[in-house]
mmCIF file of C-alpha atoms in Angstrom:
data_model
loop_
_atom_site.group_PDB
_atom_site.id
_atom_site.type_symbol
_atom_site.label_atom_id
_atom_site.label_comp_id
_atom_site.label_asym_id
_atom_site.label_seq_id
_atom_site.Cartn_x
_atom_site.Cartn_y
_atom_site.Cartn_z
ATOM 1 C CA UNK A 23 7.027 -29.584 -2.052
ATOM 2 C CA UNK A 24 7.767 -27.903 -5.339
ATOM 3 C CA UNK A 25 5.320 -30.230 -7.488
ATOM 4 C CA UNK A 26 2.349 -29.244 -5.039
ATOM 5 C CA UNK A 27 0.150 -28.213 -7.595
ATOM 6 C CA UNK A 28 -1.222 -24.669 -7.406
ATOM 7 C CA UNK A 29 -3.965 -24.442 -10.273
ATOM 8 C CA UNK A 30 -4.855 -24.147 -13.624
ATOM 9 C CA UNK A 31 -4.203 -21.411 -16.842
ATOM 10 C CA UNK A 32 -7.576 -21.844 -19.070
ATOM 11 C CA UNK A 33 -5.012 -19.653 -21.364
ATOM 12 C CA UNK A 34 -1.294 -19.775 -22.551
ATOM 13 C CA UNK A 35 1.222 -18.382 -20.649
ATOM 14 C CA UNK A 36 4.625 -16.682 -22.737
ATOM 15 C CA UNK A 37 7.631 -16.196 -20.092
ATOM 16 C CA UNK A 38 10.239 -15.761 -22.983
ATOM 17 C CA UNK A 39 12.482 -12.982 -22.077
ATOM 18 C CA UNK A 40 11.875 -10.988 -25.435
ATOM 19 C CA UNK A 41 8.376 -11.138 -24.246
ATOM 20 C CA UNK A 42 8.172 -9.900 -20.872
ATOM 21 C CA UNK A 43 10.405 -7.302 -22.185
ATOM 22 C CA UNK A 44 8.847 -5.972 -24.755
ATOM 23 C CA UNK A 45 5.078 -6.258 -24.904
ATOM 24 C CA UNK A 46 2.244 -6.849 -22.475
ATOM 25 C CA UNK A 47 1.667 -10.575 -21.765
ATOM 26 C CA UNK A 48 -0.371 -12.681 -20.064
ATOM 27 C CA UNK A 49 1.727 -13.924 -17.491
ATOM 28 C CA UNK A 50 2.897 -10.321 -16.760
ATOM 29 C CA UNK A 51 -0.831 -9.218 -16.070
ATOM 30 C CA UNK A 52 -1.378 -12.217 -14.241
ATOM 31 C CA UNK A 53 1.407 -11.112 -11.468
ATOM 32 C CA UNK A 54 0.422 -7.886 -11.852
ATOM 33 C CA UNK A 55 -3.191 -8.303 -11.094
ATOM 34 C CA UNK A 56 -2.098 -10.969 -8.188
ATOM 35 C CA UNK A 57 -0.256 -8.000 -6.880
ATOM 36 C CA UNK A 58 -3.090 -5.249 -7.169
ATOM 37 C CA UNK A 59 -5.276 -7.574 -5.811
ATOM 38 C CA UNK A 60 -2.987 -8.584 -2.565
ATOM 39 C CA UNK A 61 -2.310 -4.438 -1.677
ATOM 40 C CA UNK A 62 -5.577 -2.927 -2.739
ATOM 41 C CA UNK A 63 -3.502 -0.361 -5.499
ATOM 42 C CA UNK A 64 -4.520 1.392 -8.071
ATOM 43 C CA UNK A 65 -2.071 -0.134 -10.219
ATOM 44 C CA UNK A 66 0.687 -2.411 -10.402
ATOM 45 C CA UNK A 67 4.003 -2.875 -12.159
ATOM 46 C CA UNK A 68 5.656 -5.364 -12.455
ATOM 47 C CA UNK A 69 9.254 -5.057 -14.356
ATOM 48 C CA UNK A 70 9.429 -8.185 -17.055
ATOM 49 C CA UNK A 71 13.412 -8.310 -15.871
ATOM 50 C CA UNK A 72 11.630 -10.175 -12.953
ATOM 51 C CA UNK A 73 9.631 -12.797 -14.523
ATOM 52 C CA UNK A 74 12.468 -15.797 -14.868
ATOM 53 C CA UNK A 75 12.024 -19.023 -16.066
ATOM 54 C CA UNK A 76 11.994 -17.939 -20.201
ATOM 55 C CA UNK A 77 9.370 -20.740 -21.269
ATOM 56 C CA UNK A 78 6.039 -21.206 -22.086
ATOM 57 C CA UNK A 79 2.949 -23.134 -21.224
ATOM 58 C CA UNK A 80 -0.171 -24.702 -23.274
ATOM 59 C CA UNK A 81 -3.806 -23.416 -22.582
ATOM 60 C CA UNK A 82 -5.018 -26.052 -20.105
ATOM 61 C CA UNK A 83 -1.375 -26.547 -18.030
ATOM 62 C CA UNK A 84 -1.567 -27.510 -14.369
ATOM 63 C CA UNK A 85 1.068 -24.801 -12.133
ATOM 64 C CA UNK A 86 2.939 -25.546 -9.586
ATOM 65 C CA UNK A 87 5.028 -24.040 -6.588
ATOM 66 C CA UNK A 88 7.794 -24.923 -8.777
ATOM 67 C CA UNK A 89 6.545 -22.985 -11.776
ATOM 68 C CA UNK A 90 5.922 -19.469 -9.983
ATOM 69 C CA UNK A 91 9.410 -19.810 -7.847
ATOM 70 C CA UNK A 92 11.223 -19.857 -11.093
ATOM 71 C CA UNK A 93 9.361 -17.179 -12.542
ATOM 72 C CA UNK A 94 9.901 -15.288 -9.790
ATOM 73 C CA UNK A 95 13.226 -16.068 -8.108
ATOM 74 C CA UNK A 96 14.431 -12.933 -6.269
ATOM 75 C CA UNK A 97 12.273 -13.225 -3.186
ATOM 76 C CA UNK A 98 11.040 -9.691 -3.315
ATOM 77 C CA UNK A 99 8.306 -8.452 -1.174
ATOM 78 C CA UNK A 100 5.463 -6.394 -2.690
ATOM 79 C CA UNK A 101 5.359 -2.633 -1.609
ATOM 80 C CA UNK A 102 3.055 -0.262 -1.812
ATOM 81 C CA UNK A 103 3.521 4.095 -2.413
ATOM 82 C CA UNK A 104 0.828 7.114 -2.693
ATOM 83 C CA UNK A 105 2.731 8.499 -5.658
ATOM 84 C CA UNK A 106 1.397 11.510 -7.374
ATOM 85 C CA UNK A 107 0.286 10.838 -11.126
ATOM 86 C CA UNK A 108 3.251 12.895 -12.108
ATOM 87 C CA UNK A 109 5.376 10.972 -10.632
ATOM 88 C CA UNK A 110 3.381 7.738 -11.871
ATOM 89 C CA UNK A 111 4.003 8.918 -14.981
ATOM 90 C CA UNK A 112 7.913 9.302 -14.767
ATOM 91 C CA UNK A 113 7.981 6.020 -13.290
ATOM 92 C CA UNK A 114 6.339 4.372 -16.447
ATOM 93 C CA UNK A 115 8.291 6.199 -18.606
ATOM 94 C CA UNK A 116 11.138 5.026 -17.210
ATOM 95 C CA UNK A 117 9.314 1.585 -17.700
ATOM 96 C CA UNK A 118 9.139 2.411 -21.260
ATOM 97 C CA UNK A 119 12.770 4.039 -21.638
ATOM 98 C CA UNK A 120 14.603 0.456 -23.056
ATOM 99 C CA UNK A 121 12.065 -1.013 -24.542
ATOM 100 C CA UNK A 122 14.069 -0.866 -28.229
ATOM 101 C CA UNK A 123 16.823 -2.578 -26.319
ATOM 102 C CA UNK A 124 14.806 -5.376 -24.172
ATOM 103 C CA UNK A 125 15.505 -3.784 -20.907
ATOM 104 C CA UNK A 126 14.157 -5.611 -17.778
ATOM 105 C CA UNK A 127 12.590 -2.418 -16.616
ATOM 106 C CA UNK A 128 9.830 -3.098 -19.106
ATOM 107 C CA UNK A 129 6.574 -2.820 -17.058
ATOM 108 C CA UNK A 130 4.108 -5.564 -17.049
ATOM 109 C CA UNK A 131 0.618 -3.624 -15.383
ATOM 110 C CA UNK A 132 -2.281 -3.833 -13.855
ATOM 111 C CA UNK A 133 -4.967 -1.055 -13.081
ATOM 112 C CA UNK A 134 -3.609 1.227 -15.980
ATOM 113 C CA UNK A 135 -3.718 1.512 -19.818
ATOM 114 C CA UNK A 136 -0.720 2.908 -21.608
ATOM 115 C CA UNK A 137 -0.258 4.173 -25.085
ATOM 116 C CA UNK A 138 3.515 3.932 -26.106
ATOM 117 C CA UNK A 139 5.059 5.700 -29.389
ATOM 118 C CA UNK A 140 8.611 3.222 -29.009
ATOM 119 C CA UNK A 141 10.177 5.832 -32.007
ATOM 120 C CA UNK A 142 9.581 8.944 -29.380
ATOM 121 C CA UNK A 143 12.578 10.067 -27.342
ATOM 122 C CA UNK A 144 13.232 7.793 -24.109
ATOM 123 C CA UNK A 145 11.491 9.606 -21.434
ATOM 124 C CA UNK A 146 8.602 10.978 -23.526
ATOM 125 C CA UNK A 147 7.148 7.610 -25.616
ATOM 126 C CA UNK A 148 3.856 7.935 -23.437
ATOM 127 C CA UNK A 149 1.016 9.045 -25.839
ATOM 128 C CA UNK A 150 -1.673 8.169 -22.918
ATOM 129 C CA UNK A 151 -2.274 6.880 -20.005
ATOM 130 C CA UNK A 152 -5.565 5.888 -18.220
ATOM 131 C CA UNK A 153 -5.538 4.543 -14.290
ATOM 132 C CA UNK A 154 -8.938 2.949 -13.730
ATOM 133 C CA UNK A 155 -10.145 3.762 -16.823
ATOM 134 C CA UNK A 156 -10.419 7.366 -15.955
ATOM 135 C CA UNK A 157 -7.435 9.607 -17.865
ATOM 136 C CA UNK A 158 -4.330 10.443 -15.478
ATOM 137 C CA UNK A 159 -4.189 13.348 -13.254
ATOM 138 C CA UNK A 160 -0.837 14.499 -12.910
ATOM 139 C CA UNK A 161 -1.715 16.307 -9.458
ATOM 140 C CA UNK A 162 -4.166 13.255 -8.194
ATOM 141 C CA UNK A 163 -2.347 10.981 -5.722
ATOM 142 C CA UNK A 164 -2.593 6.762 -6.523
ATOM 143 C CA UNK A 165 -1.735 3.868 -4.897
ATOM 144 C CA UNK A 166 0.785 2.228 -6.696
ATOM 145 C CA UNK A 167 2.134 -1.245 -5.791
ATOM 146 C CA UNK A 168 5.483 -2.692 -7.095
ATOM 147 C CA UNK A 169 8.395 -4.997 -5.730
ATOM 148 C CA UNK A 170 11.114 -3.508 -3.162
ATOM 149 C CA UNK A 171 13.453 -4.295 -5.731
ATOM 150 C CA UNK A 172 11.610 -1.256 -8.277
ATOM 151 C CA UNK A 173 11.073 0.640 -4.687
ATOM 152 C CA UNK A 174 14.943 0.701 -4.042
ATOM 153 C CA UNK A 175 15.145 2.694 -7.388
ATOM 154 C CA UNK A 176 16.438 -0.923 -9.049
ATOM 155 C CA UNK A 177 16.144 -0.713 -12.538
ATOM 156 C CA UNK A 178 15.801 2.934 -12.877
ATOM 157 C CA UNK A 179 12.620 3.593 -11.328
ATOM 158 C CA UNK A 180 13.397 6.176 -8.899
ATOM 159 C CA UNK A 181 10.080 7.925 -10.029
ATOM 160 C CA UNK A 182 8.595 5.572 -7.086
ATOM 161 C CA UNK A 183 10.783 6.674 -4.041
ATOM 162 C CA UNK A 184 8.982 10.123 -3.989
ATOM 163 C CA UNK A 185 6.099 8.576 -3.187
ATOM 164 C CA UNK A 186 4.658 8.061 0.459
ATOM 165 C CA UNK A 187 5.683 3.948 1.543
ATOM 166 C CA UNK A 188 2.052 2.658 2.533
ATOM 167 C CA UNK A 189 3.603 -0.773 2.871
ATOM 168 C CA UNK A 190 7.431 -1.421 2.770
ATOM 169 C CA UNK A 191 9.923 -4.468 2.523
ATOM 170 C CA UNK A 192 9.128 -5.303 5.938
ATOM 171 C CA UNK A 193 5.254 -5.428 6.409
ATOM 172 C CA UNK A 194 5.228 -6.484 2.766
ATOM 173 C CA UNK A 195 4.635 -10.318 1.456
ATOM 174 C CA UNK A 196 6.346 -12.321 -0.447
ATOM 175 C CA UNK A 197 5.283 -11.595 -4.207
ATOM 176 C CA UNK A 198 5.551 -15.116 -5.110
ATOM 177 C CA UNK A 199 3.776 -16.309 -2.415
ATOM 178 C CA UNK A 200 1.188 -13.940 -3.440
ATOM 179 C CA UNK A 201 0.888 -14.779 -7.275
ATOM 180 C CA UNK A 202 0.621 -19.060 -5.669
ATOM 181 C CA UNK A 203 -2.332 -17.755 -3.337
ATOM 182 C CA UNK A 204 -4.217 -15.595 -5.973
ATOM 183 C CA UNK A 205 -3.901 -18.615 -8.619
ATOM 184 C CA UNK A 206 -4.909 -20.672 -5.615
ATOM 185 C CA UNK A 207 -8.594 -19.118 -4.562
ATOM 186 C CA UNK A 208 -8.994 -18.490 -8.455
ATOM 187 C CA UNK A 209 -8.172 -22.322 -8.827
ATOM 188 C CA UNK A 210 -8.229 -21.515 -12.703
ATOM 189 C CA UNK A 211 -6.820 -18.429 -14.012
ATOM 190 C CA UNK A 212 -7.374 -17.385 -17.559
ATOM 191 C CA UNK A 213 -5.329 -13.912 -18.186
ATOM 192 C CA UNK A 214 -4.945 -12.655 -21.243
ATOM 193 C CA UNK A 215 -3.149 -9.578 -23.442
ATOM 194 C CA UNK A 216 -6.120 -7.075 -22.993
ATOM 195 C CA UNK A 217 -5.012 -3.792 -24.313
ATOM 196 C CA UNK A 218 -3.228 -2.506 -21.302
ATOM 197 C CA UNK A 219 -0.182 -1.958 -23.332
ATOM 198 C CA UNK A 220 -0.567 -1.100 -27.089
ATOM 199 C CA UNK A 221 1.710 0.430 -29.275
ATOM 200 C CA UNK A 222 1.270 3.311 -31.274
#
C-alpha cells in the first residue's frame, strides 16, 4: 500500500534538513499550498522541523504514499485560527527566530511573502510582509492554517493560540493525507521557490 503511486513533480523536490530549515523550498510550498488549499486560509505555515525524510528527488520523479508518510511522519491534523495580523506577525517571527541555528520552527508558507534581515535581533528580522499580495494589517483578522502540533504552541509558536480555532485537532484532517490528495487531483505538481521567502 505504500508504493501506490500518488503523482508526479514536473520539478525537483529538496527535503534536506538544512533546507527546510533555512530557506523557502519547493517541497515546503508544496505542503503549504496543499494545506491552504484543503482549509480555505489565507496562509499557511508549515514548520520545516516537520518535513522528514532529508532527501531529494529528480524533476520528473513518480511519488508515492510512501514518499509523503516519511516526509511527514507525525500524523498531525491541519488546524485552522482567525489570528489578528499582529499576532500573524509574532507567529512568523517566531518562525524566523532560529533560522542562524537551523531550528525546525523555520516556516515553509503559503499565501504570504516575507522579507527577512537573518543579522536583525530574533524577534524583529521581518523587514515585510505581504498576505495575498496586499501589505499586512496588524489590526485585520486572517485565516491562518497550520498543524496542531504549531497550534499546541510546539516549537515556539504560541503567537497562534490567541487566535480564534476555526478548525481544531478534532474536525481537522490528516495533513498527509491532504498533501497525497492535493498531488492526487493535480496528478502533476510542479512547485517551485517563488519569492515567498527572500532574504535581505
Amino acid at each position: 500500500e505504500l508504493n501506490v503511486e500518488i503523482g508526479k513533480t514536473a520539478t525537483p523536490l529538496d527535503s534536506r534538513r538544512a533546507s527546510v530549515r533555512g530557506m523557502e523550498t519547493a517541497i515546503g510550498n508544496l505542503f503549504a499550498d496543499a494545506l491552504l488549499a484543503s482549509t480555505g486560509a489565507d496562509v499557511a505555515i508549515m514548520n520545516g522541523g516537520g518535513i522528514r525524510a532529508n532527501k531529494e528527488y529528480p524533476a520528473g520523479a513518480t511519488l508515492t504514499r510512501r514518499d509523503i508518510l516519511s516526509e511527514l511522519p507525525f500524523g498531525n491534523s491541519s488546524v485552522m485560527v482567525e489570528l489578528s495580523g499582529a499576532d500573524l506577525k509574532a507567529a512568523l517571527e517566531n518562525g524566523f527566530s532560529q533560522v542562524t541555528e537551523g531550528g525546525g520552527r523555520f516556516p515553509q508558507l503559503a499565501g504570504a511573502k516575507v522579507v527577512v534581515d537573518k543579522a536583525a535581533p530574533a524577534g524583529s528580522r521581518i523587514v515585510s510582509l505581504e498576505v495575498g499580495g496586499a501589505p499586512l494589517d496588524p489590526a485585520k483578522k486572517y485565516k491562518v492554517a497550520a498543524n496542531e502540533f504549531l497550534l499546541s504552541g510546539g516549537d515556539g509558536y504560541t503567537a497562534l493560540g490567541k487566535g480564534k480555532v476555526l478548525i481544531g485537532k478534532v474536525d481537522g484532517k490528516l495533513l498527509a493525507n491532504e498533501v497525497m490528495s492535493y498531488i492526487r487531483k493535480a496528478g502533476t505538481v510542479e512547485p517551485k521557490v517563488e519569492g515567498r521567502i527572500v532574504y535581505k
